[in-house]
Coordinates of C-alpha atoms and ligand atoms in Angstrom, one line a residue:
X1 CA 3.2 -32.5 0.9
X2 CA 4.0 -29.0 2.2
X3 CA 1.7 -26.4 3.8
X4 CA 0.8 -25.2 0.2
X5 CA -0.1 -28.1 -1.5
X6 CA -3.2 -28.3 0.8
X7 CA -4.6 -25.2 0.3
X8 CA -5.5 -25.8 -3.8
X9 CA -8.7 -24.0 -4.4
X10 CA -11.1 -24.8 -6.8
X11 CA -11.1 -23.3 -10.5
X12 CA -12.9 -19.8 -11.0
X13 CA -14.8 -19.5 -14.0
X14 CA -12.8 -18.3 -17.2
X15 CA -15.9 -16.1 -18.1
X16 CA -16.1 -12.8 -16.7
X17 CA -19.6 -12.0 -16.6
X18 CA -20.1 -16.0 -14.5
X19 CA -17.3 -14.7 -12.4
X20 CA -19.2 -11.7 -11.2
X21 CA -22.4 -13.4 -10.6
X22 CA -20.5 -15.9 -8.5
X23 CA -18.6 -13.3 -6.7
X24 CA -21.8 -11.2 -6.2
X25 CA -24.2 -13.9 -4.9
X26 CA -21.1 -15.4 -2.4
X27 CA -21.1 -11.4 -1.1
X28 CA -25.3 -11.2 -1.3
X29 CA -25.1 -15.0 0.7
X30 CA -22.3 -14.0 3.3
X31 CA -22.3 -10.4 4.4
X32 CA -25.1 -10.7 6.6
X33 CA -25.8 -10.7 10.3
X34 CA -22.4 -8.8 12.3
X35 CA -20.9 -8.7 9.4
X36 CA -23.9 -6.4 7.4
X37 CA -23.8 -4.6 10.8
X38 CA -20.0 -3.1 9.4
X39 CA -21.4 -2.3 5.9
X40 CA -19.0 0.3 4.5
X41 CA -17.5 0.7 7.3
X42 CA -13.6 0.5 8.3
X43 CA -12.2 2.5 5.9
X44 CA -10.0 5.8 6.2
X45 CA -10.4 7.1 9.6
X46 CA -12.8 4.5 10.6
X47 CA -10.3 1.3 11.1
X48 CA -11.0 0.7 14.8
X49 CA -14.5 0.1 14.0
X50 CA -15.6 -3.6 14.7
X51 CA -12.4 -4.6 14.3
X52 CA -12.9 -8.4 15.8
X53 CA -16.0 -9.0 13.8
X54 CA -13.4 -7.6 10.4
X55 CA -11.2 -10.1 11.8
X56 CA -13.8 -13.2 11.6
X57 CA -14.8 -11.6 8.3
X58 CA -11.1 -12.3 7.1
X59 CA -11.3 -16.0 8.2
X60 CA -14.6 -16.3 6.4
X61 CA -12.9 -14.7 3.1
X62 CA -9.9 -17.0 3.7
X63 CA -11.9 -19.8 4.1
X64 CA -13.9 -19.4 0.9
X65 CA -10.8 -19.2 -1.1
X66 CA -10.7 -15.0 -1.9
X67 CA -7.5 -14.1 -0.4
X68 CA -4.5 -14.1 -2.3
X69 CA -7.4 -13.9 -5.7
X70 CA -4.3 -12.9 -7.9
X71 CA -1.1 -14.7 -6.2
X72 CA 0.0 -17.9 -8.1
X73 CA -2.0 -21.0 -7.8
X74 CA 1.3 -23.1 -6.6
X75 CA 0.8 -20.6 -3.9
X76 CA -2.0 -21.0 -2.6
X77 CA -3.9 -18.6 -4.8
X78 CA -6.7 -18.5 -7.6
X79 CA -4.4 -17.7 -10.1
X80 CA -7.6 -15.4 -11.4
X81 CA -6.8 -12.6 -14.0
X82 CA -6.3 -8.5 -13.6
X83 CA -10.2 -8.2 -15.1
X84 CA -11.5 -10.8 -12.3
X85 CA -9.6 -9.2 -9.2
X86 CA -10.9 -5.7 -10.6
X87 CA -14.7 -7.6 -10.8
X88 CA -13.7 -8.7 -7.0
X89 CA -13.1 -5.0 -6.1
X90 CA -15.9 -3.5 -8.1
X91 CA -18.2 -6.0 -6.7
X92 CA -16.9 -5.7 -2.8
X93 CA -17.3 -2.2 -2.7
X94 CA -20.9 -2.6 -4.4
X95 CA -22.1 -4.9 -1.2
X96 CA -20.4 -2.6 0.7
X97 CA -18.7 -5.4 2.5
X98 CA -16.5 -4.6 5.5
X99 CA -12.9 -3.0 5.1
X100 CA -10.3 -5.7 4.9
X101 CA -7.7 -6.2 7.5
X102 CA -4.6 -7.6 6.0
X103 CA -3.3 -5.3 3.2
X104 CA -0.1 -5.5 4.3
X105 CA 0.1 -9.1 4.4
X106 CA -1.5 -9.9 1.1
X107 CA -0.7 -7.4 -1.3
X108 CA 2.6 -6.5 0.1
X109 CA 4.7 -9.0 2.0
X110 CA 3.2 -12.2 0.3
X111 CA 4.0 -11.3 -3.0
X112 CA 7.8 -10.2 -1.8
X113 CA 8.4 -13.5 -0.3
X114 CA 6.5 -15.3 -3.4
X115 CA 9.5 -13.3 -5.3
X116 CA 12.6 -12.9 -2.9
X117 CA 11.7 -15.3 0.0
X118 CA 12.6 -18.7 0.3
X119 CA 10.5 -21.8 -0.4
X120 CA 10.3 -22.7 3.4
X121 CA 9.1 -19.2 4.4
X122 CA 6.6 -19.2 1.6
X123 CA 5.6 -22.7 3.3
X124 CA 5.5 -20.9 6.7
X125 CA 4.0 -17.8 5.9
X126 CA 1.1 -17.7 2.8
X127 CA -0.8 -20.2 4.4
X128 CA -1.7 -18.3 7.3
X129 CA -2.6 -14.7 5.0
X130 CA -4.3 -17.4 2.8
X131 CA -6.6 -18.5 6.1
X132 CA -6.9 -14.4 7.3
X133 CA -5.3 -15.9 10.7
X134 CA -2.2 -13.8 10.4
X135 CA -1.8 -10.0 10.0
X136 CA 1.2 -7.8 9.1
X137 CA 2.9 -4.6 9.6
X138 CA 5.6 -2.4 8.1
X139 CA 8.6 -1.8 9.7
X140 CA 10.0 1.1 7.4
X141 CA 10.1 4.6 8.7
X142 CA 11.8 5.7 11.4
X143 CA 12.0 9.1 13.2
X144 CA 14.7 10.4 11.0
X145 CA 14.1 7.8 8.0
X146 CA 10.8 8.4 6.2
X147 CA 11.4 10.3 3.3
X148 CA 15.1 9.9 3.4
X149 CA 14.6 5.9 4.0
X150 CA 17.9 5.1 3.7
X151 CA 19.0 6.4 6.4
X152 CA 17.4 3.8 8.2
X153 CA 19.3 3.0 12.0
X154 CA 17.6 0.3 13.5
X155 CA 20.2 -2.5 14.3
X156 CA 20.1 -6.2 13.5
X157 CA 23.2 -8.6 14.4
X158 CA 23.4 -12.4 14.0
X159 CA 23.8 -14.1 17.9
X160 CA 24.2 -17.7 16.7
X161 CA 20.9 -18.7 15.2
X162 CA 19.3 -15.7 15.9
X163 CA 18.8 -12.1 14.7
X164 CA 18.9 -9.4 17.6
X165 CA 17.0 -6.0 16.6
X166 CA 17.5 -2.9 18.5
X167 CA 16.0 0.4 17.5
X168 CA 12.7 2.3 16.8
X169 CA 10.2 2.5 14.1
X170 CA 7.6 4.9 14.2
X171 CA 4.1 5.5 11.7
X172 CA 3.5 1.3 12.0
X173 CA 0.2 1.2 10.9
X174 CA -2.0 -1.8 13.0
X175 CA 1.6 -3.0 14.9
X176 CA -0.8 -3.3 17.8
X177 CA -2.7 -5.6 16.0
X178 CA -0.2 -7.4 14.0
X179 CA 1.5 -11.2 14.8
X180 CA 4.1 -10.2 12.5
X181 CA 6.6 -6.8 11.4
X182 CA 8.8 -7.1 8.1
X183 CA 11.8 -5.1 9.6
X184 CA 14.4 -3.2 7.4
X185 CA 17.4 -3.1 9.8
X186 CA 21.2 -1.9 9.4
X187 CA 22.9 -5.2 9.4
X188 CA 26.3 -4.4 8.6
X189 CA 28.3 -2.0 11.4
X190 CA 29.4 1.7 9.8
X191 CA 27.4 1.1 6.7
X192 CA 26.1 4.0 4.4
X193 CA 22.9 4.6 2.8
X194 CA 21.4 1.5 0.5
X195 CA 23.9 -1.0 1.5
X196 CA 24.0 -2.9 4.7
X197 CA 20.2 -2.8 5.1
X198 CA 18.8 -6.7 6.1
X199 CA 14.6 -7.4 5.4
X200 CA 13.5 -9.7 8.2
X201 CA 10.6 -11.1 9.3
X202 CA 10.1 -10.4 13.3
X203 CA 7.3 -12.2 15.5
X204 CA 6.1 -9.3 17.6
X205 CA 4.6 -11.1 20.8
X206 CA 7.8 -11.2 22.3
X207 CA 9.4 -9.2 25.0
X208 CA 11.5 -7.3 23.3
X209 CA 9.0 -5.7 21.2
X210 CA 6.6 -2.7 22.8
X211 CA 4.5 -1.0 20.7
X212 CA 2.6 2.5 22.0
X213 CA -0.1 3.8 19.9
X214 CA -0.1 7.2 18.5
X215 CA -3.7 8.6 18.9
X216 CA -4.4 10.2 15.4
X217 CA -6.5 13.7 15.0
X218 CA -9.9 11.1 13.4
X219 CA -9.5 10.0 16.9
X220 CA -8.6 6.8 16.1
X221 CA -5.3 5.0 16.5
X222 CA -4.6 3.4 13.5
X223 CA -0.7 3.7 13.9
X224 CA 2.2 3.3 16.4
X225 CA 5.5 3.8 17.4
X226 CA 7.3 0.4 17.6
X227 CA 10.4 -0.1 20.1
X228 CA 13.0 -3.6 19.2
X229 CA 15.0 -3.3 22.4
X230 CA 16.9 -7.0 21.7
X231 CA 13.9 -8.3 20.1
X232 CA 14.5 -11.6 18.3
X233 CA 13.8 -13.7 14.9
X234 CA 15.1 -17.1 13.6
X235 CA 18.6 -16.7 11.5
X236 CA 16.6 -17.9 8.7
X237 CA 13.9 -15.5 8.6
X238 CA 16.1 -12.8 6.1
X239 CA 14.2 -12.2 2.9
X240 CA 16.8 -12.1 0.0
X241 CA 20.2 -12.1 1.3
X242 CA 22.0 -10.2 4.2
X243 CA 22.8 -6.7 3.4
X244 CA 20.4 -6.8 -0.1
X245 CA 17.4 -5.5 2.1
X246 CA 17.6 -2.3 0.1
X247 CA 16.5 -4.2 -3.2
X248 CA 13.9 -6.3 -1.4
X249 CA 12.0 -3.2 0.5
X250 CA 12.2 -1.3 -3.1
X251 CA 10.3 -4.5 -5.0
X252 CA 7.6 -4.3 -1.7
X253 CA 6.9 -1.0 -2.6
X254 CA 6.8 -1.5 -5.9
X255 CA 3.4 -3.6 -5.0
X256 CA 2.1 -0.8 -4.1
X257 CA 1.1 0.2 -7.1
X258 CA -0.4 -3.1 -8.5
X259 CA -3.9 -4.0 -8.7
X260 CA -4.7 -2.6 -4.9
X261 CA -4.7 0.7 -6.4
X262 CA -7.4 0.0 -8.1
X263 CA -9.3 -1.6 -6.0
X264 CA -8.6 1.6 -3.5
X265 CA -10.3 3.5 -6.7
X266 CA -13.4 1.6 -6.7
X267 CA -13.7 2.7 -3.1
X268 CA -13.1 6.4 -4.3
X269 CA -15.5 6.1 -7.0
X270 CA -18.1 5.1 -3.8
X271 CA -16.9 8.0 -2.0
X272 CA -17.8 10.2 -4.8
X273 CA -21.0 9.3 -5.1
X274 CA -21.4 9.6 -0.9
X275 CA -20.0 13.2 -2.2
X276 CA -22.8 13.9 -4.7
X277 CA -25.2 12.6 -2.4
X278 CA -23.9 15.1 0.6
X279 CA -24.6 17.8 -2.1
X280 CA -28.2 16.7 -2.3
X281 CA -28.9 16.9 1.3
X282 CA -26.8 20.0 1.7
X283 CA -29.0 21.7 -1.1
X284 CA -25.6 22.0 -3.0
X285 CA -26.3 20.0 -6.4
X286 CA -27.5 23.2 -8.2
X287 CA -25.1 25.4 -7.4
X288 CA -23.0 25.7 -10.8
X289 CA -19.5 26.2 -9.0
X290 CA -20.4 22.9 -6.9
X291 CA -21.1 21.2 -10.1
X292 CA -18.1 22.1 -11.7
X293 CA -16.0 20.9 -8.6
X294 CA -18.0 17.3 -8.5
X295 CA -17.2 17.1 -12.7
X296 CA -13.6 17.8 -12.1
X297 CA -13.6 15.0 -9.2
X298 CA -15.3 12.9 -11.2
X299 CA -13.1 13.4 -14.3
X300 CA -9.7 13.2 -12.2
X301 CA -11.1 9.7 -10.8
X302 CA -11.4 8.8 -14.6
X303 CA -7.7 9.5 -15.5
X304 CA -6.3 7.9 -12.4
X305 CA -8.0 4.9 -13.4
X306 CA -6.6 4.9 -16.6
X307 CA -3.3 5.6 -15.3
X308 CA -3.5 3.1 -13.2
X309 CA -4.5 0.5 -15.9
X310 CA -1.0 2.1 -18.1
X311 CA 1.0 1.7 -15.4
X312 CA -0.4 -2.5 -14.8
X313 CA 0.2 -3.1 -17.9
X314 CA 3.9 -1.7 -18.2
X315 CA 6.0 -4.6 -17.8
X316 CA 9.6 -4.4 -15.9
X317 CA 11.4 -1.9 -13.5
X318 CA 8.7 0.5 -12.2
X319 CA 8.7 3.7 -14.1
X320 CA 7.7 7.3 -13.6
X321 CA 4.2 6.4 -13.6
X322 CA 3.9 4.9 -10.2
X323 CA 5.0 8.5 -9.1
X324 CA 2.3 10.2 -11.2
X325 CA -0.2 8.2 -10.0
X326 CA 0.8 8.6 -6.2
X327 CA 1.2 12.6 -6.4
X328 CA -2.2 12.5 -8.4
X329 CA -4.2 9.9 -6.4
X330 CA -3.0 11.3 -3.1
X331 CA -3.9 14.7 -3.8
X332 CA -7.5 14.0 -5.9
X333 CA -8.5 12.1 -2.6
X334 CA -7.0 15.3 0.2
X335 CA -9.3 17.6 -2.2
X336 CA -12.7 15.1 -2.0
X337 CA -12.4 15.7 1.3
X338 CA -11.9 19.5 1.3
X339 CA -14.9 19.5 -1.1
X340 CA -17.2 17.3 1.5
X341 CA -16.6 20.1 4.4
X342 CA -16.7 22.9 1.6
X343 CA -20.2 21.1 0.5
X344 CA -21.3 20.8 4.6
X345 CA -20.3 24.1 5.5
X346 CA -20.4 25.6 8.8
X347 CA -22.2 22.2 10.1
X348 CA -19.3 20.2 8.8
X349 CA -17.2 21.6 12.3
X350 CA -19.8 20.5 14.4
X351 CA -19.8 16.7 16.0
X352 CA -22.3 13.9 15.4
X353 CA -22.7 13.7 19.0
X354 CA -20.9 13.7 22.6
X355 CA -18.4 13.1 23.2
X356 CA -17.2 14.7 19.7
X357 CA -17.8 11.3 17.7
X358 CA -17.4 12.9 14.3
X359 CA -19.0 11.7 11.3
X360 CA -17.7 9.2 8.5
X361 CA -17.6 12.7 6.4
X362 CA -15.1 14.4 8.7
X363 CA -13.3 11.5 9.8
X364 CA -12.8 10.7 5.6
X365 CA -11.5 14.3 5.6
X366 CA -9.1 14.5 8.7
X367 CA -8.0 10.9 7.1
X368 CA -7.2 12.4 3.6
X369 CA -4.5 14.7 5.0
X370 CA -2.3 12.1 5.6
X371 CA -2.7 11.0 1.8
X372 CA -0.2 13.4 0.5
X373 CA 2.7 12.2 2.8
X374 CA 2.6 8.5 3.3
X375 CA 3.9 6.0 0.2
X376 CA 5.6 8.9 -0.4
X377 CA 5.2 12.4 0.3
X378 CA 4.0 14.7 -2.6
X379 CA 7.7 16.7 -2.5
X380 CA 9.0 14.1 -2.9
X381 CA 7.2 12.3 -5.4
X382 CA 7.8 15.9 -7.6
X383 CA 11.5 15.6 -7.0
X384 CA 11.4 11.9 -8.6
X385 CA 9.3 13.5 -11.4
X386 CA 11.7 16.4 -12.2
X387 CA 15.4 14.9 -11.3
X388 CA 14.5 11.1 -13.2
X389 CA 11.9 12.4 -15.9
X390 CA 12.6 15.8 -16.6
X391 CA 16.1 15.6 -16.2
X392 CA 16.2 18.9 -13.7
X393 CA 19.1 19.4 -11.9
X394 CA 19.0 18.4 -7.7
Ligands
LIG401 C1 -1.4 7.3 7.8 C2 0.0 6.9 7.7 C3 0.3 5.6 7.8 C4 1.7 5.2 7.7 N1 2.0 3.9 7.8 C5 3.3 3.5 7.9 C6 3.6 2.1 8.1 O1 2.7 1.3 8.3 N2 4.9 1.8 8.1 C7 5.9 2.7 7.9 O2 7.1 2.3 7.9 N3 5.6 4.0 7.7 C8 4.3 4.4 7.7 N4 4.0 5.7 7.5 C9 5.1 6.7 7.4 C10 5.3 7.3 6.0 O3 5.9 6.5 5.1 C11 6.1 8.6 6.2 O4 5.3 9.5 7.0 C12 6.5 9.3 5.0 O5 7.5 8.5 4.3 C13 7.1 10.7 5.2 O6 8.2 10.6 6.2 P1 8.2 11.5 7.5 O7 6.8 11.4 8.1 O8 9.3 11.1 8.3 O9 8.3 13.0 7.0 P2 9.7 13.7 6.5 O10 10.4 12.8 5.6 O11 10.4 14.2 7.7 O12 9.1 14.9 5.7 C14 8.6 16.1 6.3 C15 8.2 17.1 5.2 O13 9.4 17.4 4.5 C16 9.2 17.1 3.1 N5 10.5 16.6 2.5 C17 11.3 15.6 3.0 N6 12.3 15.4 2.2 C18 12.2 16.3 1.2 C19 13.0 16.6 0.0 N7 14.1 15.9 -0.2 N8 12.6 17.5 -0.8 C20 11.4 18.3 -0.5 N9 10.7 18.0 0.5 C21 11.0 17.1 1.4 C22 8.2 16.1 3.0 O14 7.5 16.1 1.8 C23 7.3 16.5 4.2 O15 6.4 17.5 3.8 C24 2.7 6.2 7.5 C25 2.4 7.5 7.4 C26 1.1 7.9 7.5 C27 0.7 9.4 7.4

C-alpha cells in the first residue's frame, strides 16, 4: 500500500444541486469560531492576515477531503467534475470562508508532478498538499529572468546523490512560509535559452537557503527574494528529465489557467458587489457616469467568465486564449480598483487608522497594480497576441 492508497475519500454526490447543499452546510457547520473571525479576509493585499489560523483552516479542509476536489481519485483526489469544483468556488466565496493558503501547491505543482513527476514523488508529495501540512513556492523569476524567463542563471550540478543550487530568485511569493520551492535551474554548463534548464523540487529549511522578504507598497510582505548559495535536494527529486525543465515549467503554467481562474472570478464577482456597495455609502449609485463604469465592470466580469469556460473546454496545447484572458482579467481587476478610489474620492488617500493601516479597499487597489505584470506582464501578453495570432512581424 503506498502513501496514496490511504488517502481514498468518500464518493461526492453525482447530482449537482445535492453537491452544493453538502458543500454549503460543511462551510455553514465549519467556518465558525477563529476561523469566522477571518471571513473574507486574506485575499490581495491582505495575505498576512491570520495566517496560522488560515493554516489550521487548510488542515481542517484537508482533513475533510476538499483539497485536490478535481485531481484524480488514484491520487488522492475526489475525482469531482468542472461544474462541482465551480459549485466549491461559488459556494466558498458565498460563506466568505478564509483565503486558502496553498495555491501553489495544489493547483500548480501537484498537477505537474501528477503529469511529469514520478510515481514515488507523487507518493511523497500529494499526500501532504492533500492534508494542507505542506506549502509551496515558485522558483521562477529571477532578477534578469521574468519576462525573458529563459534566461534563467541559477545553477544546479549533480555532487553524487545530490543536486547543488547556487543562485538567486527573486518575486517568491510566501518562500518565507513555504517547506518546499520548485526550482528551474541551468543544469547543463554554457547552455542557451530553453535548453539545459532542470525543474527540481528543493526543501527550503536548510542552510543553504535564505530568504529576505520584500516589504510590498499594501504593507504587507507577501513576496521575497530567495538566495541557493549550495543549497541541496535528493538526485531524484528532478521532475521530467535533466535538461527538459523548460517543457515541464511551460505545462505548470499552463495550470494556470484551469479551473483556478474561475474560482479567482467568483472572488471578483464578490468584489464587485463590495464595489457597488462602496457606491452606496459613497452616495455614488446615482450618478449616471458611475453607473455606466459599474455596467461595464460588470459586463467585462461576464465575458471573462465565458472566456474562461472556452478556454476549459479547449482540449490540447494551450492556445491564444490563455493570453486573452490574462491581458483581460489582469487589467478588468487594476481598473476595479481604480474605480473603488475613483468612487471614495478624496477619503480613499486617507488611512483607517494609525499607524496608516489602510483599508481592505485600498489595500485591494495597491494589490491590483501588480495584476498587469505577474503570470505575465500585459506587453508581453500583447506580443504573444500579435507575433503567434496575428502573424505581426517581431
Ligand atoms: C505580486 C507578484 C507575485 C509574484 N510571484 C512570483 C512567484 O511566486 N514566483 C516567481 O517566480 N515570480 C513571481 N513574480 C514575478 C513575475 O512573474 C514577474 O514580475 C513577471 O514575470 C515580470 O518580470 P519582471 O518583474 O522581471 O519585469 P521585466 O520582465 O523586467 O519587465 C519590466 C517591464 O518591461 C516590459 N517588457 C519586458 N519584456 C518586454 C518585451 N519583450 N516587450 C515589451 N515589453 C516588455 C514588461 O511588460 C514590464 O512592463 C511575481 C510578481 C508579482 C508582481
Amino acid at each position: 500500500m503506498t502513501a496514496l492508497d490511504s488517502l481514498t475519500r468518500p464518493d461526492l454526490p453525482t447530482d449537482d444541486r445535492e453537491f452544493r447543499e453538502l458543500v454549503r452546510d460543511w462551510l455553514r457547520t465549519n467556518v465558525t469560531g477563529d476561523f469566522a473571525a477571518l471571513r473574507g479576509r486574506g485575499g490581495p493585499g491582505d495575505e498576512d492576515i491570520g495566517f496560522d489560523v488560515r493554516v489550521e483552516w487548510e488542515k481542517v479542509l484537508g482533513a475533510a477531503g476538499w483539497i485536490g476536489l478535481g485531481w484524480p481519485r488514484e491520487f488522492g483526489g475526489r475525482g469531482a467534475t468542472v461544474d462541482q469544483q465551480i459549485i466549491w468556488a461559488e459556494e466558498y466565496v458565498r460563506a466568505e470562508a478564509p483565503a486558502r493558503t496553498n495555491h501553489m501547491g495544489e493547483n500548480l505543482l501537484a498537477p505537474t508532478i501528477i503529469e511529469y513527476g514520478t510515481p514515488e514523488q507523487c507518493a511523497r508529495f500529494l499526500p501532504g498538499i492533500l492534508r494542507g501540512d505542506e506549502r509551496w513556492c515558485q522558483g521562477y523569476s529571477e532578477p534578469n529572468a521574468g519576462s525573458d524567463l529563459a534566461n534563467v542563471q541559477t545553477k544546479a550540478r549533480l555532487d553524487g546523490n545530490e543536486w547543488v543550487i547556487d543562485g538567486q530568485k527573486v518575486w517568491t511569493s510566501l518562500a518565507h512560509v513555504s517547506h518546499w520551492c520548485f526550482v528551474v535551474a541551468r543544469s547543463e554548463p554554457g547552455s542557451q535559452r530553453h535548453q539545459g534548464l532542470t525543474f527540481l523540487l528543493v526543501p527550503m529549511d536548510q542552510p543553504g537557503v535564505e530568504v529576505r522578504p520584500i516589504r510590498q507598497v499594501t504593507g504587507g510582505g507577501e513576496f521575497n527574494e530567495t538566495f541557493f548559495t549550495e543549497a541541496r535536494t535528493s538526485a531524484d527529486l528532478v521532475v521530467g528529465r535533466p535538461g527538459d525543465g523548460w517543457k515541464v515549467a511551460m505545462a505548470l503554467l499552463g495550470y494556470e489557467r484551469g479551473i483556478s481562474t474561475l474560482a479567482q472570478q467568483v472572488g471578483f464577482e464578490r468584489e464587485l458587489e463590495s464595489t457597488v456597495d462602496l457606491a452606496r455609502r459613497f452616495g455614488r449609485i446615482d450618478d449616471p457616469i458611475m453607473r455606466q463604469k459599474l455596467a461595464a465592470a460588470h459586463t467585462g466580469l461576464h465575458l471573462m467568465k465565458w472566456n474562461a469556460l472556452r478556454s476549459m473546454s479547449a482540449k490540447g496545447v494551450p492556445g491564444p486564449e490563455a493570453s486573452i484572458s490574462k491581458l483581460f482579467w489582469g487589467t478588468w481587476h487594476r481598473d476595479l480598483g481604480e474605480l473603488m478610489m475613483e468612487i471614495m474620492g478624496p477619503s480613499g488617500l486617507i488611512g483607517e487608522s494609525l499607524p496608516y493601516e489602510l483599508t481592505l479597499e485600498q489595500k485591494l487597489f495597491l494589490f491590483t497594480r501588480s495584476d498587469t505584470i505577474y503570470g505575465g506582464s500585459n506587453e508581453v501578453q500583447r506580443n504573444v497576441l500579435g507575433e503567434r495570432v496575428l502573424g505581426l512581424p517581431k
